[in-house]
XYZ file of N, CA and C in Angstrom:
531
model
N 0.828 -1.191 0.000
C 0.000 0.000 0.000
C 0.873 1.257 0.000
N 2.070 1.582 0.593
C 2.714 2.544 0.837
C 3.548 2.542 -0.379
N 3.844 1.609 -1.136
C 4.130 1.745 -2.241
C 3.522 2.657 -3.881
N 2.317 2.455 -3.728
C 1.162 2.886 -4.311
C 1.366 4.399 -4.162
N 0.772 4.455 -2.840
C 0.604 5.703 -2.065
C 2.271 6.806 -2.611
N 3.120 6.238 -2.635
C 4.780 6.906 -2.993
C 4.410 7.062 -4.419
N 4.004 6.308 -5.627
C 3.508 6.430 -6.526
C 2.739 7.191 -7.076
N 1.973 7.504 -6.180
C 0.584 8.073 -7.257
C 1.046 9.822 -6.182
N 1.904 9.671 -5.684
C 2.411 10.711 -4.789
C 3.524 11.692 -5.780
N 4.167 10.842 -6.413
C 5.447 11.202 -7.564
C 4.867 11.835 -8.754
N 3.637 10.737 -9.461
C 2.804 11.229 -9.759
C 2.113 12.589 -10.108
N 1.914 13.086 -8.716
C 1.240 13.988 -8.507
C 2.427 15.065 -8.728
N 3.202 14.880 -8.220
C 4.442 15.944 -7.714
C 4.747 16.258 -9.752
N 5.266 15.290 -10.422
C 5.688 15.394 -11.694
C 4.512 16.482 -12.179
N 2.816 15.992 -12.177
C 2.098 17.046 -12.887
C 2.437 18.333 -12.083
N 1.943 18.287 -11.265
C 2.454 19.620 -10.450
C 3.773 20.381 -10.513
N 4.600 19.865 -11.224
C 5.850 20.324 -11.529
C 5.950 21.273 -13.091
N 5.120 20.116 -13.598
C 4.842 20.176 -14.916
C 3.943 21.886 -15.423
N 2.461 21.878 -14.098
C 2.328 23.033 -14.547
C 2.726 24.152 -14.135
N 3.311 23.890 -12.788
C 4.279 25.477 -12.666
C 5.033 26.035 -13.575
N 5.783 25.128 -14.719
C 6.721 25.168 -15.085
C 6.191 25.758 -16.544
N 5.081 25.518 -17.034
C 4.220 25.812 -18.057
C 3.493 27.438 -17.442
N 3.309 27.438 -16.066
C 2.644 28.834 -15.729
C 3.858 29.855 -16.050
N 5.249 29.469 -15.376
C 6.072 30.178 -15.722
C 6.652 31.065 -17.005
N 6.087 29.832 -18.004
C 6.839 30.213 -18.924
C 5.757 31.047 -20.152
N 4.415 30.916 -19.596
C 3.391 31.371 -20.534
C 3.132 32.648 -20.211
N 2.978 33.784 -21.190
C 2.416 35.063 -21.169
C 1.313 35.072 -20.600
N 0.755 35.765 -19.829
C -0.231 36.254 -19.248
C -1.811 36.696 -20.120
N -2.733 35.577 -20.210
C -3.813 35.936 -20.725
C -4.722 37.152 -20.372
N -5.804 37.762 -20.739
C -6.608 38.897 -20.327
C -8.262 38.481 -20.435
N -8.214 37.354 -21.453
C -9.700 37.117 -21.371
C -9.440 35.650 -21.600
N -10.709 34.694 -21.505
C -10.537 33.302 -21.132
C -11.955 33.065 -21.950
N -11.617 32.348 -23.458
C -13.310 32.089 -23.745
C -13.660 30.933 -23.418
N -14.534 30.154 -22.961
C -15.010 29.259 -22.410
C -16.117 28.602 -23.378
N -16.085 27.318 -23.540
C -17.466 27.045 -24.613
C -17.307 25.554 -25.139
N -18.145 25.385 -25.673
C -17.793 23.742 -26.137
C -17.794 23.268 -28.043
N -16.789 23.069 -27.740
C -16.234 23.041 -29.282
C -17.220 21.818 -30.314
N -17.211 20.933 -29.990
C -18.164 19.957 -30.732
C -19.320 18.798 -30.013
N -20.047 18.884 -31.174
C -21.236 18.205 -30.624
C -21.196 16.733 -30.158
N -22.165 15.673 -30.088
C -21.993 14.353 -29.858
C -21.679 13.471 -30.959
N -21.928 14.454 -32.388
C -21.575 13.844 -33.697
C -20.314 14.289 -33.580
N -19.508 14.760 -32.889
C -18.500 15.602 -33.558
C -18.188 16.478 -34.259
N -19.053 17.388 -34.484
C -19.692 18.674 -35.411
C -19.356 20.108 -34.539
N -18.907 20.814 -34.913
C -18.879 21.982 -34.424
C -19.970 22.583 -33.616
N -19.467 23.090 -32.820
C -21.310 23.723 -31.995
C -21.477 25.082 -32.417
N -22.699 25.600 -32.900
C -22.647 27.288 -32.483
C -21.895 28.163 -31.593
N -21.457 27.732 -30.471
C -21.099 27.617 -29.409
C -19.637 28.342 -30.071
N -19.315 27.550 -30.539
C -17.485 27.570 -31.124
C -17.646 28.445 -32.338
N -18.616 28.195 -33.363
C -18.532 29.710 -33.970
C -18.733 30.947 -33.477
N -19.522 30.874 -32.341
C -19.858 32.799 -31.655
C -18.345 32.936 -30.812
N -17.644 31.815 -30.358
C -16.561 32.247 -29.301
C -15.768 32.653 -30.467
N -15.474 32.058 -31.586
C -14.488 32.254 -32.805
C -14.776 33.790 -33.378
N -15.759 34.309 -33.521
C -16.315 35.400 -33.364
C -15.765 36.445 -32.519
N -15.945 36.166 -31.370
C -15.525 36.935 -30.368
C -13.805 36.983 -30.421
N -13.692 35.619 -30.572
C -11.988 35.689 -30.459
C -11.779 36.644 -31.372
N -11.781 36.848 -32.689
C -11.496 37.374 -33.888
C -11.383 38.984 -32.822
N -12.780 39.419 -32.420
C -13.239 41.045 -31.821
C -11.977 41.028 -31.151
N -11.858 40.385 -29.746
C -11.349 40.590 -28.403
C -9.763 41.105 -29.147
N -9.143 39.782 -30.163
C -8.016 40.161 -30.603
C -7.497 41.293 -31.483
N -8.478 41.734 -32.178
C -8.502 42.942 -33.637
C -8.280 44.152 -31.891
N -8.779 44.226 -30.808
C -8.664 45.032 -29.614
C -7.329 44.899 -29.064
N -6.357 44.297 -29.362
C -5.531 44.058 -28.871
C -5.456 43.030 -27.216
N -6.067 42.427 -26.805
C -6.186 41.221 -25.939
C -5.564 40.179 -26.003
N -4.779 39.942 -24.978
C -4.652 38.325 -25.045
C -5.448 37.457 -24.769
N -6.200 36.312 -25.668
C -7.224 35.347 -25.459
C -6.519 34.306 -25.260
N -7.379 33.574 -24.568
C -7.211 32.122 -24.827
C -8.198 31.569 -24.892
N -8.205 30.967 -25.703
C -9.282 30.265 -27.427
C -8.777 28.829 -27.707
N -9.221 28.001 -26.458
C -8.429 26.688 -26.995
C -8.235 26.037 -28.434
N -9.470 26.085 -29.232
C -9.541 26.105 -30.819
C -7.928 26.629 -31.168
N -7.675 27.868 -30.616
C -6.286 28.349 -31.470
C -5.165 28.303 -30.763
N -5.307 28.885 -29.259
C -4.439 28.481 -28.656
C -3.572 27.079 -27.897
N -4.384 26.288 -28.407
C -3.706 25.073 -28.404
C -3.385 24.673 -29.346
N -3.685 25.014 -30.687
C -3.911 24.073 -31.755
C -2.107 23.771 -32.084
N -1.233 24.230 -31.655
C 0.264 24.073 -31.629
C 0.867 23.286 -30.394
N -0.582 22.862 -29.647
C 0.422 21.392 -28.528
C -0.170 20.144 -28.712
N -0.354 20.112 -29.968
C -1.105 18.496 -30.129
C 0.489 17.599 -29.579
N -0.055 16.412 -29.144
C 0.462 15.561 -28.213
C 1.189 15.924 -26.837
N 0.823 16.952 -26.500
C 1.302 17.513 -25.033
C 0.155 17.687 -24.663
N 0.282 17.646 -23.245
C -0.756 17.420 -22.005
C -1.599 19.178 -21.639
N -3.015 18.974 -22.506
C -3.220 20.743 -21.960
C -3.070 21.320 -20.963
N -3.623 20.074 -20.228
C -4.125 20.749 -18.584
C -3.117 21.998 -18.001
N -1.434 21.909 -18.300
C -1.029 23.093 -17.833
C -1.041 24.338 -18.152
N -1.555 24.417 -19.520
C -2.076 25.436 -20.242
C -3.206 26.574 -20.141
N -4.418 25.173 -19.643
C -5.591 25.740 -19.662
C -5.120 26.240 -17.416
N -4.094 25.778 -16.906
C -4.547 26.376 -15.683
C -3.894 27.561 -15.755
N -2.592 27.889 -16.618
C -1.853 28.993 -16.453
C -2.555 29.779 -16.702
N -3.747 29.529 -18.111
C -4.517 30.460 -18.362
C -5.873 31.161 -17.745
N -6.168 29.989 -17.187
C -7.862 30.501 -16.052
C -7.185 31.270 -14.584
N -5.780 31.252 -14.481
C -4.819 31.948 -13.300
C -4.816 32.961 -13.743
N -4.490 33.103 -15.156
C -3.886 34.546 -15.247
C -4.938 35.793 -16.151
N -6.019 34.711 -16.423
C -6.777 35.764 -17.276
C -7.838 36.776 -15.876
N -8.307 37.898 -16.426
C -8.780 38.844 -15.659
C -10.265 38.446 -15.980
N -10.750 38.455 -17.259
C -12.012 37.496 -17.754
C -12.242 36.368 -18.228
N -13.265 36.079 -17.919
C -13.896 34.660 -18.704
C -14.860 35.022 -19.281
N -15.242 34.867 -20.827
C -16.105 34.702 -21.049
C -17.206 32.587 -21.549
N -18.042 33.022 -20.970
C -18.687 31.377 -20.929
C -20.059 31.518 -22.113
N -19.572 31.184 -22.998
C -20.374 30.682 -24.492
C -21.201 29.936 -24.573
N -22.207 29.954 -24.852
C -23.716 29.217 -24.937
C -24.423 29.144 -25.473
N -25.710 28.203 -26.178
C -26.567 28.673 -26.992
C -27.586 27.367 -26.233
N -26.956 26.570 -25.848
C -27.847 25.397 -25.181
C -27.748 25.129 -23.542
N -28.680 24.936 -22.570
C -28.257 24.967 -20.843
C -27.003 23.492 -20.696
N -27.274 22.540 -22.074
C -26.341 20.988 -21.365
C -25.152 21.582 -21.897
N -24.780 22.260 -22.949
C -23.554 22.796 -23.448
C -22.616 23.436 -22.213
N -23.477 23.745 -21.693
C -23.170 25.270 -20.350
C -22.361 24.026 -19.387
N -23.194 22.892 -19.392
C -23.060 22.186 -18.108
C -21.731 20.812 -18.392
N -21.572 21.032 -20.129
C -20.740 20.024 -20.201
C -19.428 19.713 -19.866
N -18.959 19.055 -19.428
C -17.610 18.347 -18.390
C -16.459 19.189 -18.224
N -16.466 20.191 -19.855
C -14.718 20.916 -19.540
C -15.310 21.694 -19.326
N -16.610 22.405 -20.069
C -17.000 23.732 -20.049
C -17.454 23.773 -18.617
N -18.228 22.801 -17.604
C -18.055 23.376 -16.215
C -17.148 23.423 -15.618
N -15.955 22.330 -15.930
C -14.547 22.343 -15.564
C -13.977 23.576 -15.033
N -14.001 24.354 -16.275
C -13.002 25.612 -16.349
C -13.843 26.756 -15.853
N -15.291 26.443 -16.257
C -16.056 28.105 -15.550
C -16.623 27.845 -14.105
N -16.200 26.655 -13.517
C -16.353 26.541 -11.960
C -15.253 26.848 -11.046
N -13.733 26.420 -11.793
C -12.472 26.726 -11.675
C -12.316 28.414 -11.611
N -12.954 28.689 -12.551
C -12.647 30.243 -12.063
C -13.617 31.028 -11.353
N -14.640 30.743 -11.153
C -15.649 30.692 -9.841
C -14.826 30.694 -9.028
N -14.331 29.916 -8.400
C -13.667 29.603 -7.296
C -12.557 30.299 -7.537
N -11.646 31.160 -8.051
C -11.021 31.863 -8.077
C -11.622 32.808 -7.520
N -12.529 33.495 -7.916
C -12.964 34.965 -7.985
C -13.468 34.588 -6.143
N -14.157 33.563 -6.106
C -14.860 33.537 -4.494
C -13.454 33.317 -3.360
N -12.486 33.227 -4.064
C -10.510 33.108 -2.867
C -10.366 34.574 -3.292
N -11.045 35.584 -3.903
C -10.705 36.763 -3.578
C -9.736 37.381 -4.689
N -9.702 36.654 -5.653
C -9.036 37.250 -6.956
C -9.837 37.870 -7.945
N -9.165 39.144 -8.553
C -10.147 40.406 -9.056
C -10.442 39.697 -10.266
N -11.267 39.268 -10.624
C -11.987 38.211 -12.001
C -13.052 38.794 -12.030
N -13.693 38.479 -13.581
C -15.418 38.777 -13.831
C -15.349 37.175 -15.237
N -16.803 36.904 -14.723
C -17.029 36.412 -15.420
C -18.401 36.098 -15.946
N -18.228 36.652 -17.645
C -19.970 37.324 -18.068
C -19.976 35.907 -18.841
N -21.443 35.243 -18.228
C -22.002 34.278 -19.301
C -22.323 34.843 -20.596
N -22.002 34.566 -21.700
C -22.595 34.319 -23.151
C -23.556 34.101 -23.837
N -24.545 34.058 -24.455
C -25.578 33.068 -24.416
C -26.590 33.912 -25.838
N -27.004 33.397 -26.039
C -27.589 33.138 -27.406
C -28.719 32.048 -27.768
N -30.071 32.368 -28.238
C -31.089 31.599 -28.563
C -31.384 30.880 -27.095
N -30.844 31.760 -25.992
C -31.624 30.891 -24.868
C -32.097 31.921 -24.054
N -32.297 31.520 -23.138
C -33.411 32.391 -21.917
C -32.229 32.446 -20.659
N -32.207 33.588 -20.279
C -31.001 34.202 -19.656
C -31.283 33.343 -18.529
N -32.178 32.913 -18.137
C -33.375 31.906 -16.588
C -32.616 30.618 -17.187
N -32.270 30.126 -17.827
C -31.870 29.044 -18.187
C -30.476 28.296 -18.399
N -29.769 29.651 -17.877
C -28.517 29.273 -17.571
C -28.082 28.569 -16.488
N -26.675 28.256 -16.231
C -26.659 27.384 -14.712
C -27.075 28.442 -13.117
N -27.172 27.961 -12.312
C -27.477 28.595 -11.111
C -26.327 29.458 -11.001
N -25.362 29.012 -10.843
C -24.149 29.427 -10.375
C -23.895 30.798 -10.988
N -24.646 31.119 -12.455
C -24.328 32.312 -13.132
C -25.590 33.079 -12.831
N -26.496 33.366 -12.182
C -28.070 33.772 -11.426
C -27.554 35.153 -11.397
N -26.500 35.281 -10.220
C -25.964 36.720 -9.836
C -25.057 37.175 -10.832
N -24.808 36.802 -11.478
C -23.943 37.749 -12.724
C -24.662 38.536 -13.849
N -24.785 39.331 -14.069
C -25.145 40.262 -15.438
C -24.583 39.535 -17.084
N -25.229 38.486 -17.743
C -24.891 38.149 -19.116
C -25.135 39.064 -19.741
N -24.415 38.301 -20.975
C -24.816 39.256 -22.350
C -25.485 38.700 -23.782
N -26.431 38.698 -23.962
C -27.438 38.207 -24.950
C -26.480 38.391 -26.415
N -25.887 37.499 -26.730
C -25.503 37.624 -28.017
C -26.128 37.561 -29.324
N -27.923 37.416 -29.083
C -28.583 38.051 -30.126
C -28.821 38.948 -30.477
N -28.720 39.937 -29.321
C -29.091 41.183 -29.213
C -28.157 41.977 -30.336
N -28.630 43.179 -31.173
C -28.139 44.137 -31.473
C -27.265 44.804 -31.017
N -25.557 45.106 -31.317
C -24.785 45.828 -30.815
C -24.045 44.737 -29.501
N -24.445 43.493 -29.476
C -24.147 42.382 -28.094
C -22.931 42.807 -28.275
N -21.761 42.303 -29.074
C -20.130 42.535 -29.431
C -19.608 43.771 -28.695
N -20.565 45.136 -29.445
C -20.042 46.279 -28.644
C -20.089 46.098 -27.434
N -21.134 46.198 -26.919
C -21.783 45.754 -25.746
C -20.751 45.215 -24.487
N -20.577 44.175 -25.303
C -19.560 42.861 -24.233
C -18.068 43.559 -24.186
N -17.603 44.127 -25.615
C -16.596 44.804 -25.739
C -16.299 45.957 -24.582
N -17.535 46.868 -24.395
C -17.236 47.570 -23.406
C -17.317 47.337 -22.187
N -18.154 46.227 -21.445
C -17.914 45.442 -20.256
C -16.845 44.984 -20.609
N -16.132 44.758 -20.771
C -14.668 44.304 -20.529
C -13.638 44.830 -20.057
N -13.665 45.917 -21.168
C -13.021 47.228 -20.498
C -13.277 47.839 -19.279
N -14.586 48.080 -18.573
C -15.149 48.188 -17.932
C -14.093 47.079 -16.626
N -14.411 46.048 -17.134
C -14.235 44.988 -15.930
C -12.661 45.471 -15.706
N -12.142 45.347 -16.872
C -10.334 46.182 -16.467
C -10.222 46.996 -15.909
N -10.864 48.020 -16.548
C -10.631 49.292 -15.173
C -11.149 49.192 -13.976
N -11.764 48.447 -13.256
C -12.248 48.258 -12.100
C -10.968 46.957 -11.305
N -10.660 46.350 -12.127
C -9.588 45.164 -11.521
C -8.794 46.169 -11.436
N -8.257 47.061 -12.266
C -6.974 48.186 -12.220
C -6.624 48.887 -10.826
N -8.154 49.657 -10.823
C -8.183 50.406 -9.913
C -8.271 49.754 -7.964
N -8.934 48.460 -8.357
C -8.995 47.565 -6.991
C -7.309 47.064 -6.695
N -6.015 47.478 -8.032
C -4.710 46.326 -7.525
C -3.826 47.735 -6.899
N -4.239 48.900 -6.975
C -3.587 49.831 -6.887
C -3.972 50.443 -5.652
C-alpha cells in the first residue's frame, strides 16, 4: 500500500511540476473564452462559432485570449491541462459561451467556468460574463443567477460585451492599486 501511495504521490508531484513550469513560462492571458467546441456527432457547436467570433473582436482590440480552438492548436500531443490552468490563473475574464443549458453544463465547459468561480470567491479580481444566445437568460446554470450576461442576439451584443470588458479592467486596475 505505501508503495502505491509513494507512486501516485510522484505522480502527482511530476504534474504539479509540470504546470508550474508551463505557468512560468506562458504570457499572461486577459480574457478566457469558455465554450464547447463539438457536438456528440462531432460537429462543431454554435457555441465555437460565436466564441471564434468573439476571439477574432477581443483580438482585432488588442487582448490576449485564450481560445483553446487556437491556442492550443500548436500542442497536439502535449498534455493541456497546464495550459488551460496557467490560463484561467492569469486571465482577468472569462467569457462562458452558450446557446444550449447541457452545453453550459458540459464536463470541460463546467470544468473551467467553476475553476474560475472559485477563483474569484478566494478573492481574486476576475469577472465572469455568461454568453448566451437563442436561450433564456433563466436558463442558464445557477451558479451564473448573480452575474449580469450578455445576450448575443441582441443588437450591438459585441459592442456591448466589448465595453464590459473594459469596464471589468478598469475596475480590476483600480482595486490592484
Amino acid at each position: 500500500q505505501r508503495a502505491v501511495y509513494e507512486e501516485e504521490a510522484a505522480a502527482i508531484d511530476k504534474i504539479q511540476k509540470g504546470i508550474l513550469a508551463v505557468s512560468q513560462q506562458e504570457a499572461p492571458f486577459d480574457v478566457f473564452i469558455c465554450y464547447k467546441e463539438s457536438d456528440y456527432n462531432g460537429r462543431r457547436t454554435m457555441d465555437s462559432v460565436l466564441a471564434m467570433d468573439l476571439y477574432k473582436e477581443l483580438t482585432a482590440e488588442s487582448y490576449r485570449v485564450f481560445f483553446s480552438r487556437i491556442t492550443l492548436e500548436d500542442k497536439l500531443g502535449q498534455e493541456y491541462e497546464p495550459y488551460i490552468f496557467a490560463a484561467l490563473n492569469s486571465a482577468k475574464v472569462m467569457l462562458v459561451v452558450g446557446t444550449d443549458y447541457e452545453r453550459y453544463n458540459a464536463v470541460w465547459v463546467k470544468n473551467e467556468w467553476s475553476r474560475f468561480l472559485k477563483l474569484i470567491a478566494a478573492g481574486q479580481k476576475k469577472t465572469l460574463i455568461p454568453c448566451y444566445k437563442n436561450l433564456d437568460a433563466y436558463d442558464m446554470p445557477k451558479e451564473f443567477q448573480h452575474l449580469q450576461g450578455q445576450d448575443m442576439g441582441k443588437m450591438g451584443a459585441i459592442q456591448d460585451l466589448l465595453r464590459g470588458i473594459e469596464t471589468a479592467f478598469q475596475i480590476n486596475m483600480k482595486d490592484t492599486l
